[in-house]
GROMACS .gro file of C-alpha atoms in nm:
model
  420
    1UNK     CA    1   0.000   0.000   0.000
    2UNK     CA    2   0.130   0.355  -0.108
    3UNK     CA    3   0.240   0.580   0.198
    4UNK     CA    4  -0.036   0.824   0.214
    5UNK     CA    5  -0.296   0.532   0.195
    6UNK     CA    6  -0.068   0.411   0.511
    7UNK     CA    7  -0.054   0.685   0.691
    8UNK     CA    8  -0.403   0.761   0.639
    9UNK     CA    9  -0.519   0.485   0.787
   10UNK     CA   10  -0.256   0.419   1.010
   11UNK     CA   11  -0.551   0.324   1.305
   12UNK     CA   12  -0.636   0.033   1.115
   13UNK     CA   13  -0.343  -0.086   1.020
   14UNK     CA   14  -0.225  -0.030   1.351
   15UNK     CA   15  -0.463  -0.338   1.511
   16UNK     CA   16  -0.252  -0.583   1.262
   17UNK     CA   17   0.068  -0.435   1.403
   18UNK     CA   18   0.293  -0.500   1.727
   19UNK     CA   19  -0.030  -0.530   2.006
   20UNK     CA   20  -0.130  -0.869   1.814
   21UNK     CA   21  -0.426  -0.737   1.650
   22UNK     CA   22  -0.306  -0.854   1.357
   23UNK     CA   23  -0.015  -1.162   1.260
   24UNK     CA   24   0.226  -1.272   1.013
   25UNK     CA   25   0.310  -1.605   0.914
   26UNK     CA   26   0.186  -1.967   1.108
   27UNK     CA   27   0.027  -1.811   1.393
   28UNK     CA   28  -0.107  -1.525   1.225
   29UNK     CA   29  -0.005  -2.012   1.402
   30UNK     CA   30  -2.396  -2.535   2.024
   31UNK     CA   31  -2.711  -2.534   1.853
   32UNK     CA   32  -2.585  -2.534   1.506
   33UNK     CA   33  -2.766  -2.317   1.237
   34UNK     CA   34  -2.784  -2.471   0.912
   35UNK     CA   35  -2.922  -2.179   0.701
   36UNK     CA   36  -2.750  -1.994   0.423
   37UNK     CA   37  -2.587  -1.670   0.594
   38UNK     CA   38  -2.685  -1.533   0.269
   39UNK     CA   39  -3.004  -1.558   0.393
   40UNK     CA   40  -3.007  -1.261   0.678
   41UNK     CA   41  -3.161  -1.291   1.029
   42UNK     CA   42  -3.199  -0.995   1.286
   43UNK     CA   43  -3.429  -1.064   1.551
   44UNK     CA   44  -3.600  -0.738   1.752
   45UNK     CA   45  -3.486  -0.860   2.083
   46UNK     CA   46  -3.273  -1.060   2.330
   47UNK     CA   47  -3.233  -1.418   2.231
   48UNK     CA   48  -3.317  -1.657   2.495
   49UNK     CA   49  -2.923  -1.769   2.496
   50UNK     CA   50  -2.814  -1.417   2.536
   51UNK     CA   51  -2.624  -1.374   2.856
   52UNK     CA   52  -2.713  -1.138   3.108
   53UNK     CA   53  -2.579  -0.772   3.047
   54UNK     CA   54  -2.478  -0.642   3.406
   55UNK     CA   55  -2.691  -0.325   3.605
   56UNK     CA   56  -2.444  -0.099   3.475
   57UNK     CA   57  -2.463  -0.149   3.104
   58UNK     CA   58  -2.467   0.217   2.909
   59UNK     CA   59  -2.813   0.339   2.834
   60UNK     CA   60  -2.678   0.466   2.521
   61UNK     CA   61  -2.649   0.035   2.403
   62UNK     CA   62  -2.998   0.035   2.509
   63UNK     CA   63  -3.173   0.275   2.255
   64UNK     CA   64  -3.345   0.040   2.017
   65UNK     CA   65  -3.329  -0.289   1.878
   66UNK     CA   66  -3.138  -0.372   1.535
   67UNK     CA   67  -3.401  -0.280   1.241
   68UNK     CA   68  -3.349  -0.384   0.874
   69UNK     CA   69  -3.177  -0.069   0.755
   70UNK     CA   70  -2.892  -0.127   1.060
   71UNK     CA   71  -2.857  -0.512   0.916
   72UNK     CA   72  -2.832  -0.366   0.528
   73UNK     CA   73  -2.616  -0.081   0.633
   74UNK     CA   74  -2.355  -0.319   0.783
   75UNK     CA   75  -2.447  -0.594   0.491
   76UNK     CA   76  -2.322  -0.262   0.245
   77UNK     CA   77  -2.014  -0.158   0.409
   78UNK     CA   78  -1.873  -0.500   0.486
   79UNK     CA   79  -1.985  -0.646   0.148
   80UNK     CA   80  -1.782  -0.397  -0.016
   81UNK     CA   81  -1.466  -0.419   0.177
   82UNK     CA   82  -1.484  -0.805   0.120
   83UNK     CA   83  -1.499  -0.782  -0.246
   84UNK     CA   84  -1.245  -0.479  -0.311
   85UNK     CA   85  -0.984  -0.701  -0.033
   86UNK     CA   86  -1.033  -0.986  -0.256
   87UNK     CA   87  -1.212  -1.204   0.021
   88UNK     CA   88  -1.335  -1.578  -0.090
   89UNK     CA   89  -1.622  -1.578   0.201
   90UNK     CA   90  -1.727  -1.408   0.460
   91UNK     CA   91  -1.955  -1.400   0.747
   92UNK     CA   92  -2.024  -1.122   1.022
   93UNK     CA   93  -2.219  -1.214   1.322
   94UNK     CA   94  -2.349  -0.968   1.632
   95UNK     CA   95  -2.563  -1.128   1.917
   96UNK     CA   96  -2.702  -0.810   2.131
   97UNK     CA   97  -2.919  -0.915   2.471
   98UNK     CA   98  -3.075  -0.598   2.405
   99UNK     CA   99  -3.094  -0.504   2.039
  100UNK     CA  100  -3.084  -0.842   1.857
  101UNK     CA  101  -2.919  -1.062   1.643
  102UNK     CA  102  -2.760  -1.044   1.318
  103UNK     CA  103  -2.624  -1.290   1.068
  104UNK     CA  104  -2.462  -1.177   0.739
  105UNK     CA  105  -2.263  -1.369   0.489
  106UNK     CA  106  -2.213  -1.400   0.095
  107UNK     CA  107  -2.345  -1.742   0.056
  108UNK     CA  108  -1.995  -1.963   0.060
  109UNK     CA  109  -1.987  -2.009   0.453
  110UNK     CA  110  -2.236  -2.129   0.691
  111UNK     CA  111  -2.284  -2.114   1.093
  112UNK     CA  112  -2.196  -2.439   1.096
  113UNK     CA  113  -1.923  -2.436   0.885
  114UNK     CA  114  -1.582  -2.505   1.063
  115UNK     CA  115  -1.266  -2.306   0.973
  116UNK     CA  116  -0.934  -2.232   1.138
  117UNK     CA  117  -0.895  -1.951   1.353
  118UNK     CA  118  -0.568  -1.877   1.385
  119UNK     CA  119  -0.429  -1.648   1.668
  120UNK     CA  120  -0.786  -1.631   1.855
  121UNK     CA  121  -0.587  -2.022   2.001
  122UNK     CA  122  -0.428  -1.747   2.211
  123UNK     CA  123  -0.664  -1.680   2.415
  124UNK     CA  124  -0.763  -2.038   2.509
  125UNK     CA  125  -0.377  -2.113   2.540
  126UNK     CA  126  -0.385  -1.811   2.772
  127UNK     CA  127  -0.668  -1.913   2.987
  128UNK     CA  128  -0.491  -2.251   3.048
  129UNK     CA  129  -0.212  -2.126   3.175
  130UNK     CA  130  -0.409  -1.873   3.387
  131UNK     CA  131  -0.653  -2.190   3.503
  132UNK     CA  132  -0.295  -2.357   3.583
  133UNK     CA  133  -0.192  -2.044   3.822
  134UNK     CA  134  -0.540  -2.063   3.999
  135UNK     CA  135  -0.462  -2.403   4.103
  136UNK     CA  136  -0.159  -2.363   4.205
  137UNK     CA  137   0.042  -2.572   3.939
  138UNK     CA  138   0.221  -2.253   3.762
  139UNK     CA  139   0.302  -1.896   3.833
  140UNK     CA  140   0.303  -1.611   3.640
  141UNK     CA  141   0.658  -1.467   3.814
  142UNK     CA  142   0.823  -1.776   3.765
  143UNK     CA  143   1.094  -1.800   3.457
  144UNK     CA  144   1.084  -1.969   3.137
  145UNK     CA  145   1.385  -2.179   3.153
  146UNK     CA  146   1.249  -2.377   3.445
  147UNK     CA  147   1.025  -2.554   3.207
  148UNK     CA  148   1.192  -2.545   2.848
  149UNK     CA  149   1.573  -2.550   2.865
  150UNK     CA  150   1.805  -2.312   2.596
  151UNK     CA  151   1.556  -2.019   2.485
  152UNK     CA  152   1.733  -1.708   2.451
  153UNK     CA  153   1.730  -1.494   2.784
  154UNK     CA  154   1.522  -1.789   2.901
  155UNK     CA  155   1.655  -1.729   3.265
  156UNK     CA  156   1.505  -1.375   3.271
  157UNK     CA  157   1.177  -1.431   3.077
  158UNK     CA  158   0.884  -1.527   3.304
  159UNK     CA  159   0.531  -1.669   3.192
  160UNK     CA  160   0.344  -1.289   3.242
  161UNK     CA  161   0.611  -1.183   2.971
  162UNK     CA  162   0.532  -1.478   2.719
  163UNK     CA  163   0.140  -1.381   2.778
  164UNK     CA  164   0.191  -1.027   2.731
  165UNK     CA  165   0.400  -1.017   2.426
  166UNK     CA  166   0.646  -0.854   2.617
  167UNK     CA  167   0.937  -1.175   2.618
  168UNK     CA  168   1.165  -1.065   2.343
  169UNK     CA  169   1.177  -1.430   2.205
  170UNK     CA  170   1.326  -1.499   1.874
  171UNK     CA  171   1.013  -1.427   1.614
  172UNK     CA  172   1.028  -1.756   1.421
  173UNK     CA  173   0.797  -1.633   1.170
  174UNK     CA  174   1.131  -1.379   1.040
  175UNK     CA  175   1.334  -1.673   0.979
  176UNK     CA  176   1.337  -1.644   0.602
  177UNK     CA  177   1.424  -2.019   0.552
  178UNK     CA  178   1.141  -2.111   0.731
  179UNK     CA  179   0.876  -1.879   0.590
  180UNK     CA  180   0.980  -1.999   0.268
  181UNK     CA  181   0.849  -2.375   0.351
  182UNK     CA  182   0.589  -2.248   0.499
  183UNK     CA  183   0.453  -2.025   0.252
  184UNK     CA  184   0.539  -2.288  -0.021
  185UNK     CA  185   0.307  -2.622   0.133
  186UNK     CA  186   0.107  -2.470   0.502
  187UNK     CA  187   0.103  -2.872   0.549
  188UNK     CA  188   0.460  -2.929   0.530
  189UNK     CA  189   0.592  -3.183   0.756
  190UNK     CA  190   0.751  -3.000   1.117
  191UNK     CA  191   0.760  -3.074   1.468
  192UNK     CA  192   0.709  -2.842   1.770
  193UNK     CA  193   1.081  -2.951   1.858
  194UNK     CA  194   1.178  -2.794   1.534
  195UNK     CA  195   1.011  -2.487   1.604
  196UNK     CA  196   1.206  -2.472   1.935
  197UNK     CA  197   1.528  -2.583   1.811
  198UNK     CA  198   1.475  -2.268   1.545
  199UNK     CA  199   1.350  -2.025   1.832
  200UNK     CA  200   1.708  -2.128   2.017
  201UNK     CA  201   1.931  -2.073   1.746
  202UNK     CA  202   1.761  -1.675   1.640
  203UNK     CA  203   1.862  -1.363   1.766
  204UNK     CA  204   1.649  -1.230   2.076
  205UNK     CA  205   1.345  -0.953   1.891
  206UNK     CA  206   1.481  -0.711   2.214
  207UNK     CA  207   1.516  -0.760   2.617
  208UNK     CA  208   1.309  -0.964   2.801
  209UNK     CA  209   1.052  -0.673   2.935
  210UNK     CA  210   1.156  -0.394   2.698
  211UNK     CA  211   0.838  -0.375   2.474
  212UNK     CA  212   0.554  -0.541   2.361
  213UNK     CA  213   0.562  -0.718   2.041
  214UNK     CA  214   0.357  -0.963   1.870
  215UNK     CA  215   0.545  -1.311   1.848
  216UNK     CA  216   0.364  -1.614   1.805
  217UNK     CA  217   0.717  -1.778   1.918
  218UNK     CA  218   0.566  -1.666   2.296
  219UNK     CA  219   0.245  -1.931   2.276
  220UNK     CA  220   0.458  -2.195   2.092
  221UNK     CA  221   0.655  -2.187   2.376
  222UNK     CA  222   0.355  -2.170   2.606
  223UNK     CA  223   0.208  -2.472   2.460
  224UNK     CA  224   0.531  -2.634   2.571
  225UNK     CA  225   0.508  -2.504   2.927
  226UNK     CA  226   0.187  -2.650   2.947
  227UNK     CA  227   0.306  -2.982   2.864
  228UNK     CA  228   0.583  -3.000   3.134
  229UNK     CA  229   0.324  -2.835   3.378
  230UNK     CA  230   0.020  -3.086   3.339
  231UNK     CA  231   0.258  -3.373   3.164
  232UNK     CA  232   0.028  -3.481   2.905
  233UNK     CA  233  -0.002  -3.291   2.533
  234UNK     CA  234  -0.120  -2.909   2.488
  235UNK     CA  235  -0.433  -3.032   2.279
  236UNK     CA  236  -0.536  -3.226   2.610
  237UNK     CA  237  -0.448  -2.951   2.830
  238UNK     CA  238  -0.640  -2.696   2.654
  239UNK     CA  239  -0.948  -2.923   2.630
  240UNK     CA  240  -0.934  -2.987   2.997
  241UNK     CA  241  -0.905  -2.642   3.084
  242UNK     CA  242  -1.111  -2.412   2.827
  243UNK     CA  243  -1.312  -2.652   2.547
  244UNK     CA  244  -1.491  -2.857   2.809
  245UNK     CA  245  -1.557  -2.596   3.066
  246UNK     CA  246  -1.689  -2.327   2.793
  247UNK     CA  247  -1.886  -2.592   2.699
  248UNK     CA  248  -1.710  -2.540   2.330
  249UNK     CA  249  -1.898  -2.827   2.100
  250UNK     CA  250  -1.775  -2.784   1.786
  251UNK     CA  251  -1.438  -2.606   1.867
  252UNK     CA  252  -1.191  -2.904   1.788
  253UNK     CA  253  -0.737  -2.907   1.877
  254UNK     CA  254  -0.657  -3.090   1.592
  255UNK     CA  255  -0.344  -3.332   1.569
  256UNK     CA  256  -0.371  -3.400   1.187
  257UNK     CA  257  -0.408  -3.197   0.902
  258UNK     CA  258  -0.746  -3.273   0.781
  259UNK     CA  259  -1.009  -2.987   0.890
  260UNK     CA  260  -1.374  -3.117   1.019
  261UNK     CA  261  -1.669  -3.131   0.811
  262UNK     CA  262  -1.850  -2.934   0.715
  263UNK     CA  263  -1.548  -2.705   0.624
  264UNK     CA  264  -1.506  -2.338   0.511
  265UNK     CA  265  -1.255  -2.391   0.196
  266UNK     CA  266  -0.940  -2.190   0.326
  267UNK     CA  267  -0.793  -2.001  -0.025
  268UNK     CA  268  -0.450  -1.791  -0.011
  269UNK     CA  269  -0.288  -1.598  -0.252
  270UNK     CA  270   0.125  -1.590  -0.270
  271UNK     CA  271   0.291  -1.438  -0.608
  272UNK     CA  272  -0.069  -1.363  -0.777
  273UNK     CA  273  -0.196  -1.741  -0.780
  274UNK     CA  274  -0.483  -1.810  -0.551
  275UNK     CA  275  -0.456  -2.190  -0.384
  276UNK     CA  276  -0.665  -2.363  -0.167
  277UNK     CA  277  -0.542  -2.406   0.253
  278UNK     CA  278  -0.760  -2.692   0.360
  279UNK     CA  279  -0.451  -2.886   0.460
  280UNK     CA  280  -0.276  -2.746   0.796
  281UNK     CA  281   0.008  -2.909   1.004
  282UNK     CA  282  -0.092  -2.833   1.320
  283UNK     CA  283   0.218  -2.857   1.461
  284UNK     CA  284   0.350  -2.521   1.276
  285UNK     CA  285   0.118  -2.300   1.434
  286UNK     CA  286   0.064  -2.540   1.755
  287UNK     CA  287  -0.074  -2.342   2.058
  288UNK     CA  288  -0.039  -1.991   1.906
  289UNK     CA  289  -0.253  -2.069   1.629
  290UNK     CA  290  -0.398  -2.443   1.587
  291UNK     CA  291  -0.790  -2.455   1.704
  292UNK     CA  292  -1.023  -2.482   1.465
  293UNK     CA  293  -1.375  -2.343   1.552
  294UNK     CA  294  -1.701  -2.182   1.410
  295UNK     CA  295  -1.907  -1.880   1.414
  296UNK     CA  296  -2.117  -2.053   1.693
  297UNK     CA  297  -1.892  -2.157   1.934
  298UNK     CA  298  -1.680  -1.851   1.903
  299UNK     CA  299  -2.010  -1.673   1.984
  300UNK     CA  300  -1.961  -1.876   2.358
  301UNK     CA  301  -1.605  -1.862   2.366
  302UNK     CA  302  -1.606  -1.471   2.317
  303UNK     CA  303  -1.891  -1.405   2.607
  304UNK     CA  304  -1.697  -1.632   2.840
  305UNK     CA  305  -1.343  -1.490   2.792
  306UNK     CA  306  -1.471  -1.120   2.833
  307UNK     CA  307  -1.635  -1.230   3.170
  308UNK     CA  308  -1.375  -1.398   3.329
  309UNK     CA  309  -1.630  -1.701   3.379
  310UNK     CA  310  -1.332  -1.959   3.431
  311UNK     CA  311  -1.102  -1.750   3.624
  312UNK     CA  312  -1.086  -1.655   3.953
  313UNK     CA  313  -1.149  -1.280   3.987
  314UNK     CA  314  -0.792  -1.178   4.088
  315UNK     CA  315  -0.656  -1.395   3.769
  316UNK     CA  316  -0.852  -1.250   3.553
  317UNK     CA  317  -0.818  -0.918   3.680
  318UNK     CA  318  -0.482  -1.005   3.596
  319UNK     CA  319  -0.536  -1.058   3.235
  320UNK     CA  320  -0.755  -0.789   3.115
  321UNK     CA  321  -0.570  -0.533   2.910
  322UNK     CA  322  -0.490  -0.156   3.042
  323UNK     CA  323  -0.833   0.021   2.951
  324UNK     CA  324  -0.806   0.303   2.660
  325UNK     CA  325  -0.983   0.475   2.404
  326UNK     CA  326  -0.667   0.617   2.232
  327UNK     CA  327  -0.539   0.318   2.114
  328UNK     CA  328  -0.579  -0.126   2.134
  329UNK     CA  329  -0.363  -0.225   2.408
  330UNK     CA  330  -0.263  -0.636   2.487
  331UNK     CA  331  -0.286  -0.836   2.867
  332UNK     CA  332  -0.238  -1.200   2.905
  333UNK     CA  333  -0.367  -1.317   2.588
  334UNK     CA  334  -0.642  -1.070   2.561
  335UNK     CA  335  -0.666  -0.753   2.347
  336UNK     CA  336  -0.876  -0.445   2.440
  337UNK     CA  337  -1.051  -0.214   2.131
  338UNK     CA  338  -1.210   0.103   2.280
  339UNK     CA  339  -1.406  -0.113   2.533
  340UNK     CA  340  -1.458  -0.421   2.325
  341UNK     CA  341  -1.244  -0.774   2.463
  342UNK     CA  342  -1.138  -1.029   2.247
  343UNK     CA  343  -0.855  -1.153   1.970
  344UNK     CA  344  -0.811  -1.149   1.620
  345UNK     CA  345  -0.680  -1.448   1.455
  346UNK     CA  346  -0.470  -1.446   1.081
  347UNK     CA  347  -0.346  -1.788   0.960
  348UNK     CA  348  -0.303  -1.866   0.565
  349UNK     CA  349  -0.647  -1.905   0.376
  350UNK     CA  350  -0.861  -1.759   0.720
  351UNK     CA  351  -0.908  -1.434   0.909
  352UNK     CA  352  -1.128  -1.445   1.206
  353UNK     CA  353  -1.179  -1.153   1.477
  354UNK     CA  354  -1.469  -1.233   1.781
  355UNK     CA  355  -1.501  -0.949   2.039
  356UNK     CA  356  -1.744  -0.872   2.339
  357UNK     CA  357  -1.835  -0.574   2.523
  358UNK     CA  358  -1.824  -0.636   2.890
  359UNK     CA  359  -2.114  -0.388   2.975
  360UNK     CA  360  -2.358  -0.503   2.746
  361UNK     CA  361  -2.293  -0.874   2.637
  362UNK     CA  362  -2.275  -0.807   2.307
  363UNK     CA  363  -2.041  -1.030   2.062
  364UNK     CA  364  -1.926  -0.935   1.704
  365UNK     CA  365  -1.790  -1.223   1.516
  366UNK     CA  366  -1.608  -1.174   1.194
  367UNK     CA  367  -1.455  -1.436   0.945
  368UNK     CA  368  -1.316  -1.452   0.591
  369UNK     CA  369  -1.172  -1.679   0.369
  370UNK     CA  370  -0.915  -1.546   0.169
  371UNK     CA  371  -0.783  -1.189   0.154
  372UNK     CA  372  -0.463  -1.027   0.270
  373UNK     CA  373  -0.231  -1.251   0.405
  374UNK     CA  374  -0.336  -1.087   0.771
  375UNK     CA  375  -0.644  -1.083   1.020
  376UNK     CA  376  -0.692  -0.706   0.779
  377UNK     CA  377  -1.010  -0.833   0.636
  378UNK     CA  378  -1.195  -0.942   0.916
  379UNK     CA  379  -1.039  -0.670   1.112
  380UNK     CA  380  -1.146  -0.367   0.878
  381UNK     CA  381  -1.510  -0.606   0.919
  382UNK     CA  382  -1.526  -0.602   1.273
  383UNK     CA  383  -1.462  -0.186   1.303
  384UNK     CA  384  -1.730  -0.112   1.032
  385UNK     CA  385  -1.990  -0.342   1.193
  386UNK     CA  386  -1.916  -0.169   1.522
  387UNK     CA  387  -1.921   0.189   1.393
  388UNK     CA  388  -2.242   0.088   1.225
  389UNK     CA  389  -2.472  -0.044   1.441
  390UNK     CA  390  -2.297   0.121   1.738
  391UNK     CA  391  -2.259   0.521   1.605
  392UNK     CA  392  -2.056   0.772   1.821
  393UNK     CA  393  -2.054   0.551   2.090
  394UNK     CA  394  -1.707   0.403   2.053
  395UNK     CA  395  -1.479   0.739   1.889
  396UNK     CA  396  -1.147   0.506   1.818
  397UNK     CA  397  -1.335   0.201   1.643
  398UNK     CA  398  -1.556   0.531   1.460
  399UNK     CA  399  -1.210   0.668   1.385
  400UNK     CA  400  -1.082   0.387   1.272
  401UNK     CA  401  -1.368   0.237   1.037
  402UNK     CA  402  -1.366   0.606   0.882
  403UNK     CA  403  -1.010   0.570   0.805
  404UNK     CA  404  -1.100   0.173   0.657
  405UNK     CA  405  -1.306   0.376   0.413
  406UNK     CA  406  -1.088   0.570   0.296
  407UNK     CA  407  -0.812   0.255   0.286
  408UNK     CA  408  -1.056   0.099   0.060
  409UNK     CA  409  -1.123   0.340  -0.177
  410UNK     CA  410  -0.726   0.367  -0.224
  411UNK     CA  411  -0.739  -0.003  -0.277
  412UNK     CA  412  -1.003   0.012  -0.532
  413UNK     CA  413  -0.862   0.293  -0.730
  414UNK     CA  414  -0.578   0.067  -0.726
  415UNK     CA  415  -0.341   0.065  -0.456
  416UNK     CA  416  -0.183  -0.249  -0.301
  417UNK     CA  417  -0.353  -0.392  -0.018
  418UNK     CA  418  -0.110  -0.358   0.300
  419UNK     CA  419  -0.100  -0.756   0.319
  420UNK     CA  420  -0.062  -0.787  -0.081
   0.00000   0.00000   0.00000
C-alpha cells in the first residue's frame, strides 16, 4: 500500500501491528444453524441464549433494537470491503441481549461451517495457563527456563512476559528459511521440537521486558510449558481447561491436518496465484494458532473470555488489558478495542476476529476466507460493523472504520492492499 494510503489509515493498520491485533506467518499459528448466511436474520430482541448484560450497562447500548436498515447498512459496508480485499467468504455475526441478532454472509460459509482460527488459540492457550496459576500448578513470576531449557534470555523471561508479548523471544515467523516452507506447502511436515530448536538458534526480537511485540514464538513456547506443567499434550491440556468448561462443542485441537466437516474452503494468494489451505500441520502454528472453531462456538467462547467465567477474579483481573480509548492495548492473551475484549486471529487461507463488550454482552464475530495474508479483512469487518450499528458511541473504532473507508477506496482505485 502507497504511503499516504498508510498513513491515512494508520488506526487500522495499527490493530494488525505489534499489540497482536493482527499476525504474520503460522500463527497469524452449540445449537448449530444450518441456514444460508446469505439468507439474513436480525431478531428485535434478546435471544433466549443471550447472557445477562450487568446493572451498569450504558443506556446509550440500550436505545433500540437492530431494524433492517442497521442489518443492510452493515451488509453494504462490509460487502464492499470483502470484495475490493479480494475475500473468498465471509460471514459477520453480532448477538445483542438488548438489540438483537444479526447474521450476514455471501453465501460460501455457513454457521456451521468449521474453519481455522488462527491467533484467537491465544486466548484459550492463555486461559490454560491462567486456570494452571489458579490451582496452584504454575506462576506467572516464575521464569521460562524452568520448564523449556536453551531459549534465549530464558533465565530472565517469566510466563506474564510470554502472555503479554512482552518476552523478546526470537520471532520464528522472520526466519526467512522457514517462511519460505511455509509459505510454499502450510502442510509441510515440522515438529514443535523444530520450532524450538529454530526459536534457540535466532537472535532475541529485544530484552526480556523492553516492549511489547507480537510473536507467536511466545504461545509456541507456552504450549510447551503446558506440557511440562500438566505432563500430558497441549491439545489435552487446553481441552481440559477451556473446550470442556466453555462448553465449546464444535471447537476441535486438531493433531492432523485434515479440517472437520463441514469445512469453510481456506484459499490464499502468494505471487498472484490463488490456492486452496484446507490442509494445515498443526504442529507449525501449535498453541499460538492451531484450534479450529465456528461462528457458533466462538459466539460462547467470546462471552466467556470477556467475563472472566473460568477465572478466579484476581486472575482474571490479571489478564484484562490496560483500559483506553486512544489506542488497542494487549494483557495476558487478551486484546482491548475502545471497550470491546477479544482476539483477532490471521493464519493462511482464514481471518477471524470475535469481540465482546463487557457492559452489554454483546459479541461481534467476523470471518473470511481469503484476503490479505493478515487478520486485515476481518479486522477492517469487525470496526465497520461496530461503527455501524454502534454510532458515536465508541470514537477510536468510529475513527478507525472512517479511516478503513478511505483505505478501501485507495485499494479500489488501485493501490496495493497492506497484506498484498
Amino acid at each position: 500500500m502507497p504511503s499516504r494510503a498508510r498513513g491515512r489509515t494508520l488506526m487500522v493498520v495499527g490493530l494488525a501491528g505489534a499489540l497482536a491485533l493482527g499476525v504474520t506467518g503460522c500463527g497469524g499459528p452449540n445449537a448449530e444453524q444450518t441456514a444460508s448466511p446469505a439468507t439474513t436474520t436480525a431478531s428485535a430482541g434478546a435471544s433466549a441464549a443471550s447472557a445477562t448484560p450487568s446493572a451498569d450497562v450504558s443506556p446509550s447500548l440500550l436505545t433500540a433494537t437492530f431494524t433492517q436498515a442497521d442489518t443492510d447498512r452493515v451488509r453494504a459496508r462490509v460487502a464492499r470491503t470483502n470484495e475490493v480485499l479480494g475475500a473468498a467468504g465471509w460471514m459477520v455475526a453480532v448477538w445483542d441481549p438488548y438489540r438483537g441478532d444479526i447474521l450476514l454472509g455471501d453465501g460460501n460459509a455457513a454457521p456451521a461451517d468449521h474453519f481455522r482460527i488462527g491467533t484467537v488459540t491465544n486466548t484459550m492457550t492463555a486461559v490454560a495457563a491462567l486456570r494452571l496459576v489458579d490451582e496452584g500448578l504454575l506462576s506467572l513470576d516464575t521464569t521460562v527456563d524452568q520448564y523449556v531449557q536453551g531459549l534465549p534470555n530464558g533465565d530472565a523471561i517469566t510466563i506474564r512476559m510470554l502472555l503479554d508479548m512482552t518476552a523478546g523471544l526470537p520471532i520464528l515467523t522472520e526466519d526467512a528459511a522457514f517462511m519460505e516452507r511455509y509459505l510454499a506447502d502450510p502442510n509441510l511436515a515440522w515438529t514443535v521440537d523444530e520450532s524450538l530448536d529454530l526459536i534457540r538458534s535466532l537472535p532475541p526480537a529485544h530484552a526480556p521486558g523492553e516492549r511489547q511485540l507480537f510473536n507467536t514464538s511466545n504461545y509456541i513456547v507456552l504450549g510447551r510449558v503446558l506440557e511440562q506443567v500438566v505432563g500430558r499434550p497441549a491439545d489435552q491440556v487446553i481441552f481440559e481447561q477451556v473446550v470442556e468448561p466453555a462448553g465449546l462443542v464444535t471447537t476441535q485441537l486438531p493433531v492432523d491436518s485434515a479440517l472437520p466437516e463441514p469445512a469453510v474452503p481456506g484459499v490464499m494468494t502468494l505471487d498472484g496465484v490463488e490456492r486452496t489451505a484446507d490442509l494445515q500441520n498443526p504442529q507449525v502454528p501449535f498453541t499460538s494458532g492451531f484450534a479450529i472453531s465456528t461462528i457458533n462456538d466462538l459466539r460462547t467462547w467470546a462471552r466467556t473470555l470477556g467475563t472472566g467465567d473460568l477465572l478466579t477474579s484476581e486472575t482474571f483481573q490479571a489478564q484484562l488489558p490496560p483500559e483506553s480509548t486512544e489506542e488497542p492495548t494487549y494483557g495476558l492473551g487478551l486484546s482491548n478495542i475502545d471497550g470491546w475484549l477479544g482476539h483477532s486471529g490471521y493464519i493462511w487461507g482464514y481471518s477471524t476476529m470475535m469481540y465482546t463488550e463487557p457492559n452489554s454482552g454483546a459479541v461481534i464475530v467476523t470471518f473470511t476466507s481469503g484476503g490479505p495474508p493478515d487478520a486485515e479483512t476481518a479486522t477492517l469487518t469487525m470496526l465497520q460493523t461496530v461503527a455501524t450499528l454502534y454510532p458515536g458511541q465508541f470514537g477510536y473504532i468510529d475513527a478507525a472504520a472512517a479511516g478503513a473507508d478511505a483505505y478501501l477506496d485507495e485499494v479500489a482505485a488501485g493501490a496495493t492492499p497492506s497484506g498484498g
